[in-house]
Coordinates of C-alpha atoms and ligand atoms in Angstrom, one line a residue:
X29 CA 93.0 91.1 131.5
X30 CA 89.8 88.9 130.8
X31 CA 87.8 89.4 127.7
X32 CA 84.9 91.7 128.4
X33 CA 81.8 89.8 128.9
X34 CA 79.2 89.7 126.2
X35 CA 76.0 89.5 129.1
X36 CA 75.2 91.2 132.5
X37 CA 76.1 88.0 134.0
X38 CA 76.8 84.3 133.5
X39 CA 77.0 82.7 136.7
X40 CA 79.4 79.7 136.0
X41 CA 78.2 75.9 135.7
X42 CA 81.2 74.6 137.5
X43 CA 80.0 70.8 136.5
X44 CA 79.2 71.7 132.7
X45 CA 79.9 68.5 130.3
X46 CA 81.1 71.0 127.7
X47 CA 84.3 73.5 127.6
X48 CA 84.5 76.7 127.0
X49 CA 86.9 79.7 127.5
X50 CA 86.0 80.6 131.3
X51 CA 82.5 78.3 132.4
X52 CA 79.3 78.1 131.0
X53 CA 76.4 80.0 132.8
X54 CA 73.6 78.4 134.8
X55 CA 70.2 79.1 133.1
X56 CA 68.5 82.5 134.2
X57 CA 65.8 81.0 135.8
X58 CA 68.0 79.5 138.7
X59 CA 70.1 82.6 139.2
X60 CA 69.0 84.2 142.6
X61 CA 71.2 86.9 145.4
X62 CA 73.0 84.2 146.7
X63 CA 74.8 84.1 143.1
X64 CA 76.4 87.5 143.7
X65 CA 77.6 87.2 147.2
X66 CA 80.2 84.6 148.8
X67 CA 81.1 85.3 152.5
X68 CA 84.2 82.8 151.7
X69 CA 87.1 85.4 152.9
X70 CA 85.3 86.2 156.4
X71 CA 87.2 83.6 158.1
X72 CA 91.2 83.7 159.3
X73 CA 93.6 81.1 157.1
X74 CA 95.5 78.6 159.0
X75 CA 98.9 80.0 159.1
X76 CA 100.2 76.6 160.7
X77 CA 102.7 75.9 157.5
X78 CA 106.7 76.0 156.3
X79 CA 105.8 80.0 155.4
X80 CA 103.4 81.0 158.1
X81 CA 101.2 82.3 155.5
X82 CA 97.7 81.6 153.9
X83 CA 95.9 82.4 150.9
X84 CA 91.8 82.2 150.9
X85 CA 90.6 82.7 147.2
X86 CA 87.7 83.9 145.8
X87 CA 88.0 83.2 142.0
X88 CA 85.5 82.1 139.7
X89 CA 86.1 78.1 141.1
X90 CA 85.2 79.1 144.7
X91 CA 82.8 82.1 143.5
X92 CA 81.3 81.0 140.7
X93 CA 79.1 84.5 139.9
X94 CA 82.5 85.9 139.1
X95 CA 82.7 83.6 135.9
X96 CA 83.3 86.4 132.5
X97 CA 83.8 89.4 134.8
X98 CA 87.3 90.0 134.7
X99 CA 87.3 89.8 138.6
X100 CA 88.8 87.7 142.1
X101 CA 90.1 88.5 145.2
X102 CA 92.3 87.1 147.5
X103 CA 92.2 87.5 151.7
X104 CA 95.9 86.4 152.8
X105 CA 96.9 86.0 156.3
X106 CA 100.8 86.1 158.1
X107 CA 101.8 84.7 161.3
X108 CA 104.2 86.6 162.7
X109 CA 107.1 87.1 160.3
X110 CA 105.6 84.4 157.5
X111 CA 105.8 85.0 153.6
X112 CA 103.4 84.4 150.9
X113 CA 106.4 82.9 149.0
X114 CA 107.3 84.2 145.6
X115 CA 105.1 83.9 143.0
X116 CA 103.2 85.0 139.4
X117 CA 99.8 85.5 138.3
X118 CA 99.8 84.8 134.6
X119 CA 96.4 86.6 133.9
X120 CA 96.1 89.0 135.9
X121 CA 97.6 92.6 137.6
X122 CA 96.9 92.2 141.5
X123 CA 96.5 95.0 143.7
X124 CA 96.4 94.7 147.3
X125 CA 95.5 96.8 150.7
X126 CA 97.2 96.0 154.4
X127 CA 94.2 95.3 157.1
X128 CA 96.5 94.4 160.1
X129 CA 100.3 94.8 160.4
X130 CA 103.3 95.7 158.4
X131 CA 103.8 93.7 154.8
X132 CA 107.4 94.0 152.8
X133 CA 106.2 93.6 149.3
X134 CA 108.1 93.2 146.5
X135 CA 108.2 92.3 142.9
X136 CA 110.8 91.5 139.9
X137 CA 110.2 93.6 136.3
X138 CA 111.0 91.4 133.1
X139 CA 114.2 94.1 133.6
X140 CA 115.0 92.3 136.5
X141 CA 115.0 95.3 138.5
X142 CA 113.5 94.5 142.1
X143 CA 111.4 96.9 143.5
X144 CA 110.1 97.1 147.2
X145 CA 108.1 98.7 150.0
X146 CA 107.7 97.9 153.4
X147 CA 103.8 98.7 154.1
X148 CA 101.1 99.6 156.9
X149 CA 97.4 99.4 157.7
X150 CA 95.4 101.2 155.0
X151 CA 98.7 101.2 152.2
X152 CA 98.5 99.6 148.9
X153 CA 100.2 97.7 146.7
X154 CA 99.9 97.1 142.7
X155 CA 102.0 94.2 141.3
X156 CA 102.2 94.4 137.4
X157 CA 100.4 91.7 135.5
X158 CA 102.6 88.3 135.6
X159 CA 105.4 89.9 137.8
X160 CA 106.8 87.7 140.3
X161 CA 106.2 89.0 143.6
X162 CA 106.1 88.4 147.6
X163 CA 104.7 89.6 151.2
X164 CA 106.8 89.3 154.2
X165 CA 105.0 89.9 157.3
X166 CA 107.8 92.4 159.0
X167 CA 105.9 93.6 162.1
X168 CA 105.4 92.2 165.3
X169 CA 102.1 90.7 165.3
X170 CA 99.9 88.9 162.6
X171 CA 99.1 90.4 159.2
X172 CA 96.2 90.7 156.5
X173 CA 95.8 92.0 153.7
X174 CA 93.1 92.0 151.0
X175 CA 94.6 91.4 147.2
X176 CA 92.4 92.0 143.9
X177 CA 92.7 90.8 140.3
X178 CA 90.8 91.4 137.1
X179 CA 90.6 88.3 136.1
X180 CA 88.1 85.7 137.3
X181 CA 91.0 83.0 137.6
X182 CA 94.5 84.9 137.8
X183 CA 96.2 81.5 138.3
X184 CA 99.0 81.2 140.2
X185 CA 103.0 80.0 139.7
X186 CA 104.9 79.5 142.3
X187 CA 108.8 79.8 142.2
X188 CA 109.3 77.0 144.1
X189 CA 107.1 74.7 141.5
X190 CA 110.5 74.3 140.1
X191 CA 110.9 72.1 142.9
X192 CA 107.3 70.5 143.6
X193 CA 106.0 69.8 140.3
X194 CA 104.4 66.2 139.4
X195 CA 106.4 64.9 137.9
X196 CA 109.2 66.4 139.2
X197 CA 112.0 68.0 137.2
X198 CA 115.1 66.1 136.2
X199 CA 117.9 66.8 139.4
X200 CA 120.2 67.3 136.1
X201 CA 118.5 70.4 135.0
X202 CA 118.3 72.3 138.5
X203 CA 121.3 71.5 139.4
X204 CA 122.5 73.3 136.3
X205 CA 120.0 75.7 136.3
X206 CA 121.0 77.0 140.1
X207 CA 124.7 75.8 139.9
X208 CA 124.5 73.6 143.4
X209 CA 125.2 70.1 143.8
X210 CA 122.2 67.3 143.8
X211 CA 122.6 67.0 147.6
X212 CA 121.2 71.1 147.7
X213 CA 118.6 70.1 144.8
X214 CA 117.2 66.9 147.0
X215 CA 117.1 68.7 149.8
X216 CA 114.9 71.2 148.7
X217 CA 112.4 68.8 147.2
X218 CA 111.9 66.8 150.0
X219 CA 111.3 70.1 152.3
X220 CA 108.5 70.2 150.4
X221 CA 107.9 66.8 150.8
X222 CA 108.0 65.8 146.6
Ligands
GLV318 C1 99.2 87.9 146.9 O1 100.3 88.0 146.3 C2 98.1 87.2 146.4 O2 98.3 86.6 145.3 O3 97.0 87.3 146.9
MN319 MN1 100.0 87.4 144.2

């Protein structure tokens, strides 16, 4: 979904005083391996949270030779019967492969039709650019799976932002949105501690 890249690379100045669309790229002369490789993903997430789930990203913030390439990746883990909560990526279609255990994944088309799977070791998964979509760990043990975008910086919104955002959306206007009373409405925002 990224424009196509005008040069072989442009490793991204993270700490450039100007802006551009994506990063500009650290002079030639410093570029060396290390640019191309990030060893970010090797390590388990902490799954310790409200959805048992982490997300480790390699985009072009943590992995800065992705800058212009129209590529990131993602290594999610699930404690046993956690969720990677709904969510969208604005900029980018994901595809994903199960390492370890049995995923549920899902996603919602702009028809709002709700398609599904349930998923095992080896299986993939494509999730339509900007779809809103979840994993649910359904096995018995932990899960992994690897997810890949093409985009350099999918970005992310999370469904429950409605609920977390700074500052915070008017009670009025969720509580009219999702029909409930403010009591429901101020008892989801402080589970998520906003
Ligand atoms: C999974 O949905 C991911 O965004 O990595
Ligand atoms: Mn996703």
């Amino acid at each position: 979904a990224d424009p196509d890249p005008l040069q072989d690379f442009c490793i991204a100045d993270l700490n450039a005083s100007i802006s551009v669309n994506g990063f500009p790229c650290k002079p030639a002369s410093q570029v060396n391996a290390n640019d191309f490789f990030f060893d970010g993903l090797t390590k388990e997430g902490n799954t310790a949270n409200i959805f048992g789930s982490n997300v480790t990203a390699a985009n072009v913030l943590s992995f800065p030779g992705l800058n212009t390439l129209g590529a990131a990746m993602n290594r999610v883990d699930y404690a046993p019967g956690g969720i990677n909560p709904p969510h969208s990526h604005p900029r980018a279609t994901e595809s994903g492969v199960v390492i370890q255990g049995q995923l549920l994944v899902g996603f919602v088309t702009t028809q709002n039709v709700f398609y599904s799977k349930v998923l095992s070791v080896g299986e993939m998964f494509v999730i339509p650019k900007g779809l809103v979509h979840f994993q649910k760990n359904v096995g018995t043990g932990k899960a992994l799976a690897f997810t890949a975008f093409n985009s350099h910086l999918p970005g992310v919104e999370l469904s429950i932002s409605l609920f977390t955002s700074k500052p915070s959306i008017p009670n009025d206007v969720l509580t009219q949105t999702f029909q409930v009373d403010d009591a429901v409405v101020n008892a989801i925002k402080s589970k998520f501690g906003s």
